[in-house]
Short mmCIF file of C-alpha atoms in Angstrom, two decimals:
data_model
loop_
_atom_site.label_atom_id
_atom_site.label_comp_id
_atom_site.label_asym_id
_atom_site.label_seq_id
_atom_site.Cartn_x
_atom_site.Cartn_y
_atom_site.Cartn_z
CA MET A 1 -111.77 180.37 -22.79
CA LEU A 2 -114.65 180.14 -20.57
CA TYR A 3 -114.38 178.54 -17.24
CA PRO A 4 -117.65 177.90 -15.56
CA ALA A 5 -117.52 178.29 -11.85
CA ILE A 6 -119.55 177.19 -8.92
CA ASN A 7 -123.20 176.62 -9.37
CA GLU A 8 -124.85 177.96 -6.34
CA VAL A 9 -128.38 177.26 -5.46
CA ALA A 10 -129.78 180.05 -3.36
CA GLU A 11 -132.09 179.39 -0.48
CA ASP A 12 -135.13 180.63 -2.17
CA GLY A 13 -134.65 178.16 -4.94
CA SER A 14 -133.56 180.36 -7.68
CA LYS A 15 -130.34 179.58 -9.30
CA LEU A 16 -127.58 181.94 -8.88
CA ILE A 17 -124.95 181.48 -11.45
CA THR A 18 -121.73 183.29 -11.33
CA VAL A 19 -119.56 182.86 -14.23
CA ILE A 20 -116.03 183.92 -14.19
CA TYR A 21 -114.96 185.08 -17.49
CA GLU A 22 -111.41 185.53 -18.40
CA TYR A 23 -112.22 188.29 -20.62
CA LYS A 24 -113.81 191.40 -19.43
CA VAL A 25 -117.48 191.36 -19.11
CA THR A 26 -118.75 194.47 -20.68
CA PRO A 27 -122.21 195.64 -19.99
CA GLU A 28 -123.02 195.19 -23.69
CA SER A 29 -122.19 191.55 -23.63
CA VAL A 30 -124.34 190.84 -20.65
CA SER A 31 -127.80 190.21 -21.89
CA PRO A 32 -130.75 192.11 -20.59
CA HIS A 33 -132.30 188.85 -19.53
CA ALA A 34 -129.41 188.13 -17.30
CA LEU A 35 -129.77 191.53 -15.73
CA CYS A 36 -133.33 191.09 -14.87
CA TYR A 37 -132.51 187.57 -13.74
CA PHE A 38 -130.01 188.91 -11.30
CA SER A 39 -132.36 191.58 -10.16
CA SER A 40 -135.11 189.15 -9.43
CA CYS A 41 -133.07 186.59 -7.60
CA SER A 42 -133.97 187.98 -4.22
CA SER A 43 -137.70 187.51 -4.64
CA TRP A 44 -139.41 184.50 -6.19
CA LEU A 45 -141.35 185.82 -9.10
CA PRO A 46 -143.07 183.54 -11.53
CA GLN A 47 -140.96 184.45 -14.47
CA ARG A 48 -139.76 182.26 -17.17
CA VAL A 49 -136.27 181.86 -15.98
CA PRO A 50 -134.07 181.01 -18.87
CA LEU A 51 -131.95 178.19 -17.54
CA ARG A 52 -129.08 176.77 -19.36
CA GLY A 53 -129.44 173.29 -20.82
CA SER A 54 -126.14 172.19 -19.35
CA HIS A 55 -123.44 173.82 -17.37
CA TRP A 56 -121.25 173.48 -20.34
CA GLN A 57 -123.34 176.08 -22.10
CA SER A 58 -121.68 179.43 -21.63
CA SER A 59 -124.46 181.94 -22.36
CA LEU A 60 -128.17 181.87 -22.11
CA LEU A 61 -129.08 183.03 -25.52
CA GLU A 62 -126.67 181.17 -27.59
CA PHE A 63 -127.47 177.67 -28.31
CA ARG A 64 -124.51 175.73 -29.17
CA THR A 65 -121.62 177.48 -27.53
CA SER A 66 -120.53 174.61 -25.44
CA LEU A 67 -117.24 173.05 -24.77
CA PRO A 68 -116.17 170.19 -26.97
CA VAL A 69 -118.72 167.50 -26.22
CA ARG A 70 -116.93 164.67 -27.92
CA ALA A 71 -115.39 163.43 -24.69
CA GLN A 72 -118.67 163.37 -22.78
CA PRO A 73 -120.54 160.36 -24.20
CA LYS A 74 -117.41 158.23 -24.02
CA LYS A 75 -116.96 159.02 -20.40
CA LYS A 76 -120.55 158.27 -19.70
CA LYS A 77 -120.31 154.93 -21.40
CA LYS A 78 -117.26 153.84 -19.47
CA VAL A 79 -118.63 154.89 -16.17
CA ASP A 80 -121.98 153.36 -16.91
CA VAL A 81 -120.49 150.11 -18.06
CA LYS A 82 -118.32 149.94 -15.00
CA LYS A 83 -121.18 150.79 -12.74
CA GLU A 84 -123.38 148.20 -14.34
CA GLN A 85 -120.73 145.57 -14.00
CA ALA A 86 -120.17 146.45 -10.39
CA GLN A 87 -123.92 146.26 -9.81
CA LYS A 88 -124.15 142.86 -11.46
CA GLU A 89 -121.33 141.53 -9.36
CA ARG A 90 -122.98 142.80 -6.21
CA MET A 91 -126.23 141.09 -7.20
CA LYS A 92 -124.38 137.85 -7.90
CA LYS A 93 -122.65 138.01 -4.56
CA LYS A 94 -125.97 138.52 -2.83
CA LEU A 95 -127.47 135.57 -4.69
CA LYS A 96 -124.55 133.36 -3.74
CA LYS A 97 -124.92 134.34 -0.12
CA LEU A 98 -128.60 133.49 -0.21
CA GLU A 99 -127.93 130.17 -1.86
CA LYS A 100 -125.22 129.29 0.64
CA ALA A 101 -127.60 129.81 3.51
CA ALA A 102 -129.21 126.53 4.57
CA PRO A 103 -132.58 125.93 2.91
CA GLU A 104 -135.64 126.21 5.07
CA LEU A 105 -136.58 122.84 6.49
CA ILE A 106 -139.84 121.29 5.35
CA PRO A 107 -142.06 120.84 8.40
CA ILE A 108 -143.10 117.27 9.14
CA GLU A 109 -146.80 117.52 9.66
CA ASP A 110 -146.97 114.31 11.69
CA PHE A 111 -144.71 115.69 14.38
CA ILE A 112 -146.57 118.93 14.91
CA THR A 113 -149.61 118.45 17.10
CA PRO A 114 -152.30 121.00 16.31
CA LEU A 115 -152.95 123.19 19.31
CA LYS A 116 -156.58 122.23 19.66
CA TYR A 117 -155.59 118.76 20.82
CA SER A 118 -153.65 119.99 23.83
CA GLU A 119 -156.65 121.56 25.50
CA SER A 120 -157.42 120.33 28.95
CA ASN A 121 -160.95 119.14 28.24
CA ARG A 122 -159.45 116.61 25.88
CA VAL A 123 -157.65 114.64 28.55
CA ARG A 124 -159.16 111.21 29.00
CA SER A 125 -160.35 110.23 32.42
CA LEU A 126 -159.68 106.57 33.08
CA PRO A 127 -159.23 104.63 36.30
CA ALA A 128 -155.63 104.26 37.42
CA LEU A 129 -153.73 101.02 36.77
CA SER A 130 -153.82 98.48 39.54
CA PRO A 131 -150.55 96.82 40.56
CA GLU A 132 -151.82 93.47 39.29
CA GLU A 133 -152.48 94.95 35.92
CA SER A 134 -149.05 96.52 35.63
CA GLU A 135 -147.50 93.24 36.80
CA ARG A 136 -149.40 91.35 34.14
CA ARG A 137 -148.26 93.80 31.50
CA VAL A 138 -144.62 93.50 32.39
CA LEU A 139 -144.75 89.71 32.35
CA LEU A 140 -146.56 89.71 29.01
CA LEU A 141 -143.93 91.93 27.46
CA LYS A 142 -141.20 89.60 28.67
CA LYS A 143 -142.98 86.66 27.10
CA TRP A 144 -143.29 88.65 23.90
CA CYS A 145 -139.59 89.36 23.91
CA LEU A 146 -138.84 85.66 24.09
CA PHE A 147 -141.37 84.83 21.40
CA LYS A 148 -139.92 87.37 19.02
CA GLN A 149 -136.40 86.15 19.67
CA LYS A 150 -137.38 82.59 18.81
CA GLN A 151 -139.17 83.78 15.69
CA ASP A 152 -136.15 85.74 14.56
CA GLU A 153 -133.80 82.83 15.16
CA ALA A 154 -136.04 80.51 13.16
CA GLU A 155 -136.11 82.98 10.28
CA LYS A 156 -132.34 83.31 10.25
CA LYS A 157 -131.93 79.55 10.33
CA ALA A 158 -134.30 79.15 7.40
CA ILE A 159 -132.44 81.75 5.36
CA LYS A 160 -129.13 80.08 6.16
CA ALA A 161 -130.48 76.73 5.00
CA LEU A 162 -131.73 78.37 1.82
CA VAL A 163 -128.35 79.87 1.05
CA GLU A 164 -126.53 76.63 1.82
CA SER A 165 -128.82 74.66 -0.44
CA GLN A 166 -128.23 77.09 -3.27
CA GLN A 167 -124.46 77.02 -2.81
CA GLU A 168 -124.47 73.23 -2.90
CA ALA A 169 -126.55 73.23 -6.08
CA LEU A 170 -124.20 75.70 -7.74
CA LYS A 171 -121.18 73.67 -6.73
CA GLU A 172 -122.63 70.54 -8.27
CA LEU A 173 -123.56 72.47 -11.38
CA ARG A 174 -120.03 73.74 -11.71
CA LEU A 175 -118.72 70.21 -11.51
CA GLU A 176 -121.07 69.31 -14.30
CA SER A 177 -120.45 72.10 -16.75
CA GLU A 178 -118.87 75.50 -16.58
CA GLU A 179 -121.12 76.99 -19.21
CA LEU A 180 -124.30 76.14 -17.39
CA TYR A 181 -122.76 77.44 -14.20
CA GLN A 182 -121.95 80.77 -15.78
CA ALA A 183 -125.46 81.00 -17.15
CA ALA A 184 -126.87 80.29 -13.70
CA VAL A 185 -124.66 82.80 -11.92
CA ARG A 186 -125.55 85.63 -14.29
CA ARG A 187 -127.78 88.35 -12.89
CA ASP A 188 -131.45 88.21 -13.83
CA GLU A 189 -132.35 91.67 -15.07
CA GLY A 190 -136.08 91.09 -15.25
CA LEU A 191 -136.43 90.12 -11.61
CA PHE A 192 -136.26 93.55 -9.97
CA PRO A 193 -138.22 95.74 -9.38
CA PHE A 194 -140.46 93.03 -8.03
CA GLU A 195 -143.93 94.14 -7.01
CA ARG A 196 -146.62 92.14 -5.29
CA ASP A 197 -149.79 92.98 -3.42
CA GLY A 198 -149.59 91.62 0.08
CA PRO A 199 -152.17 89.32 1.69
CA THR A 200 -155.36 90.80 3.14
CA TYR A 201 -157.49 89.61 6.03
CA THR A 202 -160.21 88.16 3.81
CA PRO A 203 -159.88 86.97 0.22
CA PRO A 204 -161.31 89.18 -2.54
CA LEU A 205 -165.08 88.94 -2.82
CA PRO A 206 -166.07 87.92 -6.35
CA GLY A 207 -168.59 90.25 -7.92
CA TYR A 208 -168.22 92.98 -5.30
CA ASP A 209 -169.36 96.41 -6.46
CA PRO A 210 -167.48 99.09 -4.53
CA PRO A 211 -169.43 102.30 -3.81
CA GLU A 212 -168.83 105.23 -6.10
CA GLY A 213 -166.68 108.04 -4.91
CA LYS A 214 -163.74 110.25 -5.69
CA CYS A 215 -160.61 110.37 -3.64
CA ILE A 216 -159.27 113.93 -3.41
CA ASP A 217 -155.70 114.13 -2.21
CA ILE A 218 -155.20 117.12 0.07
CA THR A 219 -151.61 116.52 1.17
CA LYS A 220 -149.55 119.69 1.26
CA VAL A 221 -146.54 119.59 -1.02
CA TYR A 222 -143.58 121.72 -0.02
CA THR A 223 -140.83 122.77 -2.38
CA GLN A 224 -137.36 123.75 -1.30
CA MET B 1 -137.90 50.83 -18.98
CA ALA B 2 -136.56 54.21 -19.39
CA ARG B 3 -133.05 53.61 -20.49
CA HIS B 4 -131.67 56.91 -21.45
CA CYS B 5 -129.24 56.46 -24.24
CA GLY B 6 -129.01 60.09 -25.02
CA VAL B 7 -125.48 61.12 -25.70
CA MET B 8 -124.85 64.52 -24.29
CA ALA B 9 -121.90 65.25 -26.45
CA ALA B 10 -121.70 68.96 -26.22
CA PRO B 11 -118.13 70.19 -26.43
CA LEU B 12 -118.21 72.34 -23.33
CA ALA B 13 -115.13 73.91 -21.87
CA ARG B 14 -114.22 72.54 -18.47
CA ARG B 15 -111.94 73.74 -15.78
CA ALA B 16 -108.41 72.60 -16.39
CA ALA B 17 -107.90 72.08 -12.67
CA ASP B 18 -110.64 69.45 -12.65
CA GLY B 19 -108.33 66.59 -13.47
CA ALA B 20 -110.82 63.82 -12.87
CA ARG B 21 -113.05 64.70 -15.78
CA ARG B 22 -111.19 65.95 -18.80
CA VAL B 23 -112.51 66.37 -22.27
CA CYS B 24 -110.93 63.35 -23.90
CA SER B 25 -112.71 63.47 -27.16
CA ALA B 26 -115.64 65.11 -28.80
CA ALA B 27 -117.83 62.18 -27.83
CA ALA B 28 -117.24 62.56 -24.09
CA GLN B 29 -120.29 61.57 -22.12
CA ARG B 30 -121.08 62.95 -18.78
CA PRO B 31 -121.95 60.24 -16.30
CA TRP B 32 -124.73 62.30 -14.71
CA LYS B 33 -127.96 63.13 -16.38
CA LEU B 34 -129.28 66.62 -15.79
CA PHE B 35 -132.88 67.44 -15.02
CA GLY B 36 -134.49 70.80 -14.44
CA ALA B 37 -137.40 70.88 -12.01
CA MET B 38 -139.70 73.74 -11.20
CA CYS B 39 -141.17 74.41 -7.79
CA LEU B 40 -144.17 76.58 -8.56
CA LEU B 41 -145.54 78.42 -5.53
CA ARG B 42 -148.93 80.00 -5.15
CA LEU B 43 -148.39 82.75 -2.62
CA PRO B 44 -150.80 83.27 0.28
CA ARG B 45 -153.83 85.47 -0.30
CA ILE B 46 -154.88 86.05 3.30
CA THR B 47 -152.96 86.73 6.48
CA GLN B 48 -152.10 83.91 8.81
CA PRO B 49 -154.00 83.69 12.09
CA LEU B 50 -152.24 85.29 15.04
CA GLU B 51 -150.60 83.16 17.68
CA LYS B 52 -151.74 83.39 21.27
CA GLU B 53 -148.89 85.65 22.38
CA GLU B 54 -149.38 87.86 19.36
CA GLU B 55 -153.04 88.33 20.14
CA GLU B 56 -152.38 89.15 23.76
CA VAL B 57 -149.76 91.70 22.93
CA ALA B 58 -151.95 93.24 20.23
CA ALA B 59 -154.72 93.74 22.79
CA LEU B 60 -152.25 95.23 25.25
CA MET B 61 -150.93 97.66 22.67
CA GLU B 62 -154.43 98.83 21.86
CA GLN B 63 -155.17 99.42 25.50
CA ILE B 64 -151.99 101.42 26.03
CA GLU B 65 -152.76 103.49 22.97
CA LEU B 66 -156.20 104.25 24.30
CA GLU B 67 -154.81 105.27 27.68
CA LYS B 68 -152.27 107.61 26.17
CA SER B 69 -154.66 109.24 23.75
CA HIS B 70 -156.84 112.31 24.08
CA TYR B 71 -160.47 112.65 23.17
CA SER B 72 -161.21 113.02 19.48
CA ASP B 73 -163.77 115.42 17.99
CA HIS B 74 -166.34 112.68 17.67
CA GLU B 75 -165.93 111.64 21.28
CA ILE B 76 -166.21 115.19 22.55
CA ARG B 77 -169.37 115.62 20.56
CA LYS B 78 -170.74 112.43 22.04
CA LEU B 79 -169.90 113.53 25.58
CA GLU B 80 -171.52 116.91 25.09
CA GLU B 81 -174.66 115.38 23.73
CA GLU B 82 -174.85 112.98 26.64
CA GLU B 83 -174.54 115.95 28.96
CA GLN B 84 -177.36 117.68 27.17
CA LEU B 85 -179.60 114.64 27.38
CA ARG B 86 -178.91 114.33 31.07
CA ARG B 87 -179.65 117.98 31.67
CA LYS B 88 -182.85 117.70 29.66
CA LYS B 89 -184.05 114.86 31.81
CA GLU B 90 -183.22 116.63 35.05
CA SER B 91 -184.50 120.05 34.09
CA LEU B 92 -186.47 121.46 31.22
CA TYR B 93 -184.25 124.45 30.47
CA ASP B 94 -182.55 123.14 27.38
CA GLU B 95 -185.65 122.16 25.46
CA ASP B 96 -185.97 125.46 23.68
CA GLU B 97 -182.31 125.53 22.81
CA ALA B 98 -182.23 121.96 21.60
CA ARG B 99 -184.79 122.52 18.90
CA GLY B 100 -182.48 124.72 16.91
CA LYS B 101 -179.64 122.24 17.09
CA THR B 102 -178.87 119.24 14.92
CA VAL B 103 -181.18 116.29 14.86
CA ILE B 104 -178.53 113.60 14.32
CA MET B 105 -176.60 112.70 17.43
CA ALA B 106 -173.21 111.06 17.58
CA GLN B 107 -174.72 107.96 19.10
CA ASP B 108 -177.07 107.60 16.12
CA LEU B 109 -174.18 107.89 13.74
CA GLU B 110 -172.30 105.15 15.52
CA GLU B 111 -175.29 102.87 15.38
CA LYS B 112 -175.71 103.57 11.70
CA TRP B 113 -172.09 102.64 11.03
CA GLU B 114 -172.39 99.49 13.07
CA GLN B 115 -175.43 98.41 11.07
CA LYS B 116 -173.64 99.04 7.80
CA PHE B 117 -170.71 96.93 8.94
CA LEU B 118 -172.97 94.07 9.95
CA HIS B 119 -174.73 94.16 6.61
CA PHE B 120 -171.49 93.64 4.72
CA LYS B 121 -170.52 90.03 4.23
CA ALA B 122 -166.86 89.44 3.45
CA ALA B 123 -165.59 86.38 1.60
CA PRO B 124 -164.89 83.52 4.00
CA ARG B 125 -161.34 82.78 5.01
CA ILE B 126 -161.96 79.06 5.08
CA THR B 127 -163.14 78.22 1.60
CA GLU B 128 -165.16 75.26 0.42
CA ALA B 129 -162.06 73.67 -0.97
CA ASP B 130 -160.69 73.69 2.55
CA LYS B 131 -163.73 71.93 3.88
CA SER B 132 -163.74 69.27 1.19
CA ASN B 133 -159.94 68.97 1.20
CA ASP B 134 -159.87 69.20 -2.54
CA ARG B 135 -156.14 69.07 -3.13
CA LYS B 136 -156.44 69.91 -6.77
CA SER B 137 -157.90 73.36 -6.27
CA LEU B 138 -155.96 76.55 -5.84
CA SER B 139 -158.33 78.13 -3.35
CA ARG B 140 -157.44 75.78 -0.57
CA LYS B 141 -155.33 76.99 2.35
CA LEU B 142 -155.33 80.62 1.34
CA ASP B 143 -152.96 81.61 4.10
CA SER B 144 -150.01 79.42 3.07
CA ASN B 145 -147.89 78.62 0.04
CA LEU B 146 -149.13 75.92 -2.29
CA MET B 147 -146.75 73.87 -4.43
CA LEU B 148 -147.42 71.96 -7.60
CA LEU B 149 -146.74 68.22 -7.51
CA VAL B 150 -147.12 65.94 -10.51
CA LYS B 151 -147.00 62.23 -10.91
CA GLN B 152 -144.19 61.27 -13.24
CA LYS B 153 -142.75 58.02 -14.44
CA ILE B 154 -139.13 57.61 -13.44
CA GLY B 155 -137.48 54.36 -14.37
CA ASN B 156 -140.34 51.95 -13.93
CA GLN B 157 -142.09 53.71 -11.06
CA ASP B 158 -144.75 56.34 -10.89
CA LEU B 159 -143.64 58.94 -8.41
CA TRP B 160 -144.96 62.20 -7.08
CA LEU B 161 -142.41 64.87 -7.90
CA LEU B 162 -142.00 68.51 -8.62
CA PRO B 163 -142.42 68.73 -12.40
CA GLN B 164 -139.11 67.91 -14.02
CA VAL B 165 -137.83 67.42 -17.51
CA GLU B 166 -134.51 66.33 -18.89
CA TRP B 167 -132.02 68.97 -19.87
CA GLN B 168 -131.22 69.25 -23.53
CA PRO B 169 -127.94 70.67 -24.77
CA GLY B 170 -128.19 74.21 -25.95
CA GLU B 171 -130.47 75.53 -23.24
CA THR B 172 -129.85 76.82 -19.74
CA LEU B 173 -131.22 74.94 -16.75
CA ARG B 174 -133.68 77.72 -16.07
CA SER B 175 -135.26 77.30 -19.46
CA THR B 176 -135.41 73.55 -18.83
CA ALA B 177 -137.39 74.22 -15.68
CA GLU B 178 -139.65 76.63 -17.52
CA ARG B 179 -140.22 74.01 -20.16
CA ALA B 180 -141.16 71.52 -17.45
CA MET B 181 -143.69 73.99 -16.08
CA ALA B 182 -145.13 74.71 -19.50
CA MET B 183 -145.44 71.02 -20.22
CA PHE B 184 -147.70 70.44 -17.25
CA LEU B 185 -149.59 73.70 -17.07
CA GLY B 186 -149.70 74.93 -20.63
CA ASP B 187 -147.95 77.84 -22.27
CA HIS B 188 -149.97 80.64 -20.79
CA VAL B 189 -148.89 80.31 -17.21
CA GLN B 190 -147.73 83.58 -15.74
CA ALA B 191 -144.97 82.75 -13.36
CA LYS B 192 -142.08 84.80 -12.11
CA VAL B 193 -138.95 82.68 -11.90
CA LEU B 194 -136.77 83.88 -9.07
CA GLY B 195 -133.41 84.23 -10.70
CA ASN B 196 -131.17 82.19 -12.91
CA ALA B 197 -129.58 80.11 -10.19
CA PRO B 198 -130.95 76.79 -8.94
CA TYR B 199 -132.23 76.67 -5.38
CA GLY B 200 -131.45 73.08 -4.60
CA ILE B 201 -130.18 69.85 -6.01
CA TYR B 202 -131.15 66.20 -5.66
CA LYS B 203 -128.60 63.69 -6.76
CA TYR B 204 -129.37 60.03 -7.16
CA LYS B 205 -127.68 57.06 -8.67
CA PHE B 206 -129.49 54.68 -10.95
CA PRO B 207 -130.07 51.20 -9.66
CA ARG B 208 -127.25 48.86 -10.44
CA ALA B 209 -129.16 47.17 -13.21
CA ILE B 210 -129.10 50.19 -15.49
CA ARG B 211 -125.96 51.78 -14.21
CA THR B 212 -123.13 51.96 -16.67
CA GLU B 213 -119.86 53.78 -16.58
CA ASN B 214 -121.24 56.58 -18.58
CA ASN B 215 -124.64 56.61 -16.97
CA VAL B 216 -124.21 56.73 -13.27
CA GLY B 217 -127.16 58.71 -12.13
CA ALA B 218 -129.09 61.92 -12.38
CA LYS B 219 -128.95 65.38 -10.87
CA VAL B 220 -132.17 67.27 -10.49
CA PHE B 221 -131.81 71.03 -10.14
CA PHE B 222 -134.72 72.83 -8.54
CA PHE B 223 -135.87 76.31 -9.50
CA LYS B 224 -138.43 78.41 -7.72
CA ALA B 225 -141.18 80.47 -9.28
CA TYR B 226 -144.13 82.48 -8.02
CA LEU B 227 -147.49 82.02 -9.70
CA GLN B 228 -148.72 85.43 -10.84
CA SER B 229 -152.14 84.64 -12.28
CA SER B 230 -154.81 83.96 -9.69
CA ASP B 231 -156.22 80.91 -11.43
CA VAL B 232 -154.72 78.24 -13.58
CA PRO B 233 -156.99 76.90 -16.35
CA GLN B 234 -157.90 73.33 -15.79
CA THR B 235 -156.36 72.14 -19.01
CA GLU B 236 -153.70 70.16 -17.27
CA LEU B 237 -152.09 67.31 -19.10
CA LYS B 238 -152.93 63.73 -18.43
CA ALA B 239 -150.55 63.64 -15.51
CA ASP B 240 -152.01 63.76 -12.03
CA TYR B 241 -151.34 66.96 -10.23
CA LEU B 242 -151.78 68.34 -6.75
CA TRP B 243 -151.36 71.64 -4.97
CA VAL B 244 -149.98 70.99 -1.52
CA THR B 245 -148.51 72.93 1.36
CA LYS B 246 -145.09 72.30 2.81
CA LYS B 247 -146.46 70.21 5.64
CA GLU B 248 -148.36 67.94 3.29
CA LEU B 249 -145.33 67.31 1.11
CA GLY B 250 -144.34 64.48 3.41
CA ASP B 251 -147.43 62.55 2.32
CA TYR B 252 -146.24 62.33 -1.22
CA LEU B 253 -142.53 62.71 -1.58
CA LYS B 254 -139.83 60.19 -0.87
CA LEU B 255 -137.72 60.84 2.21
CA GLU B 256 -134.41 61.82 0.63
CA TYR B 257 -136.11 63.92 -2.00
CA LEU B 258 -138.24 65.59 0.64
CA LYS B 259 -135.20 66.43 2.73
CA LYS B 260 -133.58 68.26 -0.14
CA VAL B 261 -136.74 70.07 -1.13
CA ASN B 262 -137.51 71.19 2.40
CA ARG B 263 -134.21 73.00 2.62
CA PHE B 264 -135.15 75.63 0.12
CA LEU B 265 -138.76 76.10 1.15
CA LEU B 266 -139.57 78.66 3.80
CA ASP B 267 -142.03 77.72 6.50
CA LEU B 268 -145.40 78.98 5.50
#
């Protein structure tokens, strides 16, 4: 049996192979190539160094004297498969970690003032507020507060009256006939979504020809 | 004389708890007649004028906004050009530089925009119908809701009412109201009825002369709808019609009726 031993790589790059043979190595069995190989290991000469295809190959000349190679591919497969699986799992773990991390927030462009607007030359120069003016402002805001409160109360009262009126009508309807009541209380599917264009300051001008033009939307769209 | 002898003998299931009216026989008559009325609203097309406080506060808000703001690009350009003009008048250094620069100044641009604005004539807020008080037209009072009123014969009187029609068995009250609307405005009216439920009710008893045990009075159920189409073709039926605002309702409707109708109309 042949037992290959340590593969040593010498400093000058040439391979130094020592093979321990169980049987006696006779000078006849050692090939002349090996001899000159050993002799030239000290100096790097550009010779065609006959290297073995694999360390399983016992001699340089012979081609197929290798140990039983049936086990090799199987081992490779197992190891490879395992390695690949381990790699895949590592990748998945990394992906999960990335996904768990909070997504980058979309910047709100309205809240970020561009730097050019904070320059000093941009500051407006206006006369300071007089005490009468500030007094007037405060009093006006108080009046506004009252006005809005009254407006809100009136709205709420109107809505309450509306609801009461409807409840009364439904009560009377129920007294009349249950079937009509059920028909009235049913949800109206066609009502929502309800869309309407709000009022403008002036009514639409009949026969108005708007100027030609294209509206190009340049809003930035961010994706998560 | 409109003596309604219609027998509303529809075998409808009633609540068992309602002991007063029980289905005695198939020919049970309900003592109250049912009517479905439609309150058709034309929504406002222009904004309402601001109140005094609102105007004052709007002006104040604008002023505060101006005080808190910085100069815009256009304003900076204007200031720089004013500086240049001033320097040109005082000294003659900038003349050679100015020739290479732009011919249009910010001030000129502003004047150009102002001219363009003055050239444009918007449609008037107060229309001719307003001036002539033509209550039949839809372009009157563009900033408030307009309601349809028709003159109908009830009993032996001609009254101004919201269009109503008697309920017939087999239809819901909403479809009765829609039928009433179609009767006075034609089939091709685009209106959005706001829901299946009635908004209000007006109950009245017939005068003692026509009142019988089975024919006590009538209940009018009101429904609300928004007019979608901007104009209604003038092919109205022979009945007189009007488009009025909430304030003008008092000129036409009877007091009790008006009270009930006002409850479900928002102030506009």
